[in-house]
Amino acid sequence: MQILLINPNSTASMTAQALRTAQRVASPGTVIDARTGKNTPVSIEGFSDEALSVPAMLADIRAAEEAGAEATVIACFDDPGLDAAREFAAGPVLGICQAAVQAAMVVAKRFSIITTLPRSVPAIEDLVLRYGASQHCRRVRCIDLPVLTLESEPERAFDLLLAEIARARDEDRAEAVVLGCAGMSEMTDALTAATGVVVIDGIVVAIKAAEALVGAGLRTSKANSYAFPRQKD
Amino acid sequence: MQILLINPNSTASMTAQALRTAQRVASPGTVIDARTGKNTPVSIEGFSDEALSVPAMLADIRAAEEAGAEATVIACFDDPGLDAAREFAAGPVLGICQAAVQAAMVVAKRFSIITTLPRSVPAIEDLVLRYGASQHCRRVRCIDLPVLTLESEPERAFDLLLAEIARARDEDRAEAVVLGCAGMSEMTDALTAATGVVVIDGIVVAIKAAEALVGAGLRTSKANSYAFPRQKD
Amino acid sequence: MQILLINPNSTASMTAQALRTAQRVASPGTVIDARTGKNTPVSIEGFSDEALSVPAMLADIRAAEEAGAEATVIACFDDPGLDAAREFAAGPVLGICQAAVQAAMVVAKRFSIITTLPRSVPAIEDLVLRYGASQHCRRVRCIDLPVLTLESEPERAFDLLLAEIARARDEDRAEAVVLGCAGMSEMTDALTAATGVVVIDGIVVAIKAAEALVGAGLRTSKANSYAFPRQKD
Amino acid sequence: MQILLINPNSTASMTAQALRTAQRVASPGTVIDARTGKNTPVSIEGFSDEALSVPAMLADIRAAEEAGAEATVIACFDDPGLDAAREFAAGPVLGICQAAVQAAMVVAKRFSIITTLPRSVPAIEDLVLRYGASQHCRRVRCIDLPVLTLESEPERAFDLLLAEIARARDEDRAEAVVLGCAGMSEMTDALTAATGVVVIDGIVVAIKAAEALVGAGLRTSKANSYAFPRQKD
Amino acid sequence: MQILLINPNSTASMTAQALRTAQRVASPGTVIDARTGKNTPVSIEGFSDEALSVPAMLADIRAAEEAGAEATVIACFDDPGLDAAREFAAGPVLGICQAAVQAAMVVAKRFSIITTLPRSVPAIEDLVLRYGASQHCRRVRCIDLPVLTLESEPERAFDLLLAEIARARDEDRAEAVVLGCAGMSEMTDALTAATGVVVIDGIVVAIKAAEALVGAGLRTSKANSYAFPRQKD
Amino acid sequence: MQILLINPNSTASMTAQALRTAQRVASPGTVIDARTGKNTPVSIEGFSDEALSVPAMLADIRAAEEAGAEATVIACFDDPGLDAAREFAAGPVLGICQAAVQAAMVVAKRFSIITTLPRSVPAIEDLVLRYGASQHCRRVRCIDLPVLTLESEPERAFDLLLAEIARARDEDRAEAVVLGCAGMSEMTDALTAATGVVVIDGIVVAIKAAEALVGAGLRTSKANSYAFPRQKD
């Protein structure tokens, strides 16, 4: 099975990290087609960064499906262009925020999310509402660190995450914590080990959910909302 | 006062119609800077049409504000890129769907919306939820006509709208009807006259709301969510 | 254009303040017909104060419309009698809470409200729910000061507001603050200047919204909910 | 135990009917103090009828409590002035809509409400939302008959109610039906007998709930929202 | 009137306490048939404790109704098996959580709930949502004490409740407090006396509500959801 | 990987069907441990059927985990005892309703559910609310057929499902249909083939989701809500 793993921003090292995470959990026989945004922002930190990354992503989805991809995972926690991607794609499209929120609703009754910058908090809150998880999500938190600093200062990021997970556990009584940025994925196991908290990474669960939906024989419904774009002159 | 009226799609005749509507209701002294999408879809009929029209729109907002625009109206009922536009803009940004829904909540207790294609119905329902109007909006209806047919077959479109407004009034007990496509704006008065129903056009109310917010001295808050995009390398 | 600005309580100095605020932002050609509650409570601080102020307000709306008023602004943040007023009025009726909440949802993604007494907090929370802004409103706060003390001890009120705005910004991450009492309107600009926060006053935005709706040709829908009262023996 | 049963409108025959209903179900030892609105509308058919009936009602509550009333039932399905009444009253105050909705949520999982005029439908829908019953209430229906016609043409009203109950049962799969007007109370048993449907009358359940709350030793909390009105000069 | 008061757990002393509370508030002529869970957990502290107590409870409801019970009160704040019980019962079935929440919504506008263990907090939050009280319930709190410790260390429990009620009043601005465990019922009056806060015990209000619904002539609707179980081979 | 597939009712032929469905989609290496309820109702058609099937199910979960099961799928669309099962289980527990609803929210924007008996409709509506899918689920429909008739009269059941799927597509504009009973699983492909509609079976997607969560290294959080039951005397 071939899965497109698309990093909408243009930072190749983030794609590489996402790919390593995906390959670590992919089933035997799953091939990950990892792609990086072309001429898109170097990181997605706000609504316009999202908007500027979607057109290239749509082109990649089309290309990847023509090359055999059966499902798509968008490796950015803002789930940029998720509805549009589903319109372009024949296979199922997973956003890592939605996938993580759905997994969290299964393994815990209350969870918190920890993202990077404060400006991303309201955007993620809106996603939580849209995915029907408002009753389950205690709080969207942040460590006030730009996305790329996760890579440039990984130890500082790790310590900030440790402290924020502890706050989520103690102040929110969160029963699980969702990491709110694709760039945090390789810290997941160490964070779990250090805190004892169930920590959920969106790339991990989205790759597995993509395999699951393909294995279930499901494809994106082309009736109405997610029909392919209309052909126009 | 200068207001940017942006038609995100690339059909200049739709921009012209929007401009005529805007100019008809603008206050003396208001100058409308109407712009048409460049290399964007000819009409917005789905999520990917939206996504493909936003980057050009953001560039236009920046250019228009540099040229003196104090507020922006996005003349497409899907409110494409509304959050991103607010991030780019210093002045207030009005989506015609949000503006129409807010006006409808003031002049009526229950309203219905009538859009073009069935595939736009769920997208608009999601906007209604996001704008907090679920209790007030009886139903999102459609006339099952592509956007550009509003221009090419105006009489057919008018008749379909007449019939659907009657259904909204009789089946939904809608107290007002919101027209769910920018391309319907020049039919508003005739529809009101023919049905006796309060018919609300998004361009009209968005232009007036833009003038109102500028007149109130309000600009887009640059604290957090709608801060200007971060400068990155 | 003639707009009725009604202060439902019987304190003429509050009406005068509201009028000054309204006149400062009104468009050229807009005439404000300011009226004060007759035999109503001196301030609206609870549900029964509201109830006792509505009948006189309804009479004033009828009289003002007969005298040429095209729209009505109710200058009390509890929006007392808003539905009843819309039933009595032919023109659009704006409550300053609804108008402020709608404006806040356009210029910011998350806002907080600051009112006077603790007892008004739940009442305003209910309005926020009713206006569909629960996801956008972080918190309704108060300075624990009676309404009339805003006038008698303006410096103390100002300092309390300053401190509470800072809390809204820092604790709630509010991106804008709505002033939750008509009596605060003349402090708006100074509060914005002192804090750098976008501060929204209901009278200002309601006057502008009233002008906007009249300019858009909209009147209160007389179909169903807001039909004029039935004539009975 | 003494219970104030207040009919906010000024039609004494409706008060008499409400009193007969109340006395039929009251416990031994319960004394009903029935009062009729003074100089209020002859029926409550809209928001301004509500507003015009509240001040007299508040005066009656104060007088009745001074005369020994331990609880209050407002015998109008719009629950006019409910919050204000709770502010004035020391004892618990029951609105017949809230009482009926709460009872319906106990004896059935899904119910519909049937009121008189179409214009009352949205008002009652708003109450249903406010009382937290949106998931339980299938639909608010009406028989399109003015309130006083329930008295002047009881047979016609009965037949219309019969037909509408059947629709609620068959179209809504309502498991119980709430009668949405105090003037329908004496038809309750006959409607149940004729349809086999559980029919709930607000006066009946509100009187019993009033007895229950007094028997439980509960009074209206005077902390914050429902504190007695502040004394002002 | 005969009312079944069922303690789903198997601790007879808790049944005895519930019975004393019930008898203290029951009307003359009301006979309480108190029953204790057979082979069920000694306390209900989680979802599986609930599940393991329901089958015996259903059998008791059937037996008690055959012995003349006209209504049932489930004396556990998790309302275990409430829907199932309503299916088995002909008379109305009251859960003490639902009854307390409904009473709180009448006598106060905002309330908090205080339960025993942290693990019960999310379960009760879900009930609050289901009963439509999310807007009214400020917070579900706990004293972090196992249920049976309420009996074995009553003074410690009392002190913890005192402190938590104070926090609900001061931090949540709760206008009433609901006790979130049947085992707290005999402390209600002392807690009210010591704090001045309106404290609501579920057993008290459920017994009174049961009397009220029977007095109103209402029984569980057997149409659809709560129909008796289908007879199967 | 070993997955417990538990049919809570006592009809072995339904377990066999569920097992066939599960094995058809399970990954190589996945072993399905299928178990049938012992002394439980022959079908789950209401809340008490659910309640009577949970204790045996909990015992089976414990036994199966001791025998090596890493995840559990509850093969009944009412998701009976889901929270309790998560408390008992160390591995993730999937309810087929939640799994189907989550899958539907990924592959379609609007879906409808089709179950067996009318009495199950409100129960499933409540699950939809709890899983956060109210905005996505157009309607819960039924074919008015007892569960076991799916087996005894499969052709009649199939025809009824065909007709109801057509109604969901045409009347609800459902973009996918979820089958609301485990007993329908073997009809899924034929229904898709006959209607062209995306039809989702809960067993299929729950088995794949179970594999996915195990593959992601996730287990049920034992912090708070889903902690193992407390040990008591």
Coordinates of N, CA and C in Angstrom, one line a residue, chain A residues 54-63 65 72 81-91 93 220 222 225-231, chain B residues 41 47-49 51-52 119:
Chain A
V54 N -1.6 25.4 0.5 CA -2.6 24.4 0.1 C -2.5 24.2 -1.5
P55 N -2.4 25.2 -2.3 CA -2.4 24.9 -3.7 C -1.3 23.9 -4.1
A56 N -0.1 24.1 -3.6 CA 1.0 23.1 -4.0 C 0.6 21.7 -3.4
M57 N 0.0 21.7 -2.3 CA -0.4 20.4 -1.7 C -1.4 19.7 -2.6
L58 N -2.3 20.4 -3.1 CA -3.4 19.8 -3.9 C -2.7 19.2 -5.2
A59 N -1.8 19.9 -5.8 CA -1.1 19.4 -6.9 C -0.3 18.1 -6.6
D60 N 0.3 18.1 -5.4 CA 1.0 16.9 -5.0 C 0.1 15.7 -4.8
I61 N -1.1 16.0 -4.2 CA -2.1 14.9 -4.0 C -2.4 14.3 -5.4
R62 N -2.7 15.1 -6.3 CA -3.1 14.6 -7.7 C -1.9 13.8 -8.2
A63 N -0.7 14.3 -8.1 CA 0.4 13.6 -8.7 C 0.6 12.3 -8.0
E65 N -1.5 10.4 -6.3 CA -2.5 9.4 -6.6 C -2.3 8.8 -8.0
T72 N -3.8 9.7 1.8 CA -3.0 10.8 2.0 C -3.0 11.2 3.5
G81 N -6.1 22.9 4.5 CA -6.7 22.4 3.3 C -7.3 21.0 3.3
L82 N -7.8 20.6 4.5 CA -8.2 19.2 4.6 C -9.5 19.0 3.7
D83 N -10.4 19.9 3.7 CA -11.6 19.7 2.9 C -11.3 19.7 1.4
A84 N -10.4 20.7 1.1 CA -10.0 20.8 -0.3 C -9.3 19.5 -0.8
A85 N -8.4 19.0 0.1 CA -7.6 17.8 -0.2 C -8.6 16.6 -0.5
R86 N -9.6 16.5 0.3 CA -10.6 15.4 0.2 C -11.3 15.5 -1.2
E87 N -11.5 16.8 -1.6 CA -12.1 17.0 -2.9 C -11.2 16.5 -4.0
F88 N -9.9 16.8 -3.9 CA -9.0 16.4 -4.9 C -8.7 14.9 -4.9
A89 N -8.8 14.3 -3.7 CA -8.3 12.9 -3.6 C -9.4 11.9 -3.8
A90 N -9.0 10.7 -4.4 CA -9.9 9.6 -4.5 C -9.8 8.8 -3.2
G91 N -8.6 8.6 -2.7 CA -8.5 7.9 -1.4 C -8.8 8.7 -0.2
V93 N -8.3 10.9 3.1 CA -7.3 11.9 3.5 C -7.4 12.2 5.0
T220 N -12.7 8.2 -0.3 CA -13.5 9.5 0.0 C -14.8 9.4 -0.9
K222 N -17.5 10.5 -3.1 CA -17.6 11.5 -4.2 C -19.0 12.1 -4.4
S225 N -20.3 16.9 -1.2 CA -19.2 17.8 -0.6 C -17.9 17.6 -1.2
Y226 N -17.5 16.3 -1.3 CA -16.1 16.0 -1.7 C -16.0 15.4 -3.1
A227 N -17.0 15.7 -3.9 CA -17.0 15.4 -5.3 C -15.7 16.1 -5.9
F228 N -15.2 15.4 -6.9 CA -14.0 16.1 -7.6 C -14.5 17.5 -8.1
P229 N -13.5 18.4 -8.2 CA -13.9 19.8 -8.6 C -14.6 19.7 -10.0
R230 N -15.6 20.6 -10.1 CA -16.3 20.6 -11.4 C -15.3 21.1 -12.5
Q231 N -15.5 20.5 -13.7 CA -14.7 21.0 -14.8 C -15.3 22.2 -15.4
Chain B
P41 N -9.9 30.0 -10.1 CA -11.0 29.4 -10.8 C -12.1 30.4 -11.3
F47 N -14.5 23.3 -2.1 CA -13.3 23.7 -1.2 C -12.0 23.9 -2.0
S48 N -11.8 23.2 -3.0 CA -10.5 23.4 -3.7 C -10.6 24.7 -4.6
D49 N -11.8 25.0 -5.1 CA -11.9 26.3 -5.8 C -11.5 27.4 -4.8
A51 N -9.6 27.2 -2.1 CA -8.2 27.1 -1.7 C -7.3 27.7 -2.8
L52 N -7.7 27.5 -4.1 CA -6.9 28.0 -5.2 C -7.1 29.5 -5.4
R119 N -23.5 20.9 -3.6 CA -22.2 20.6 -2.9 C -21.8 21.8 -2.0

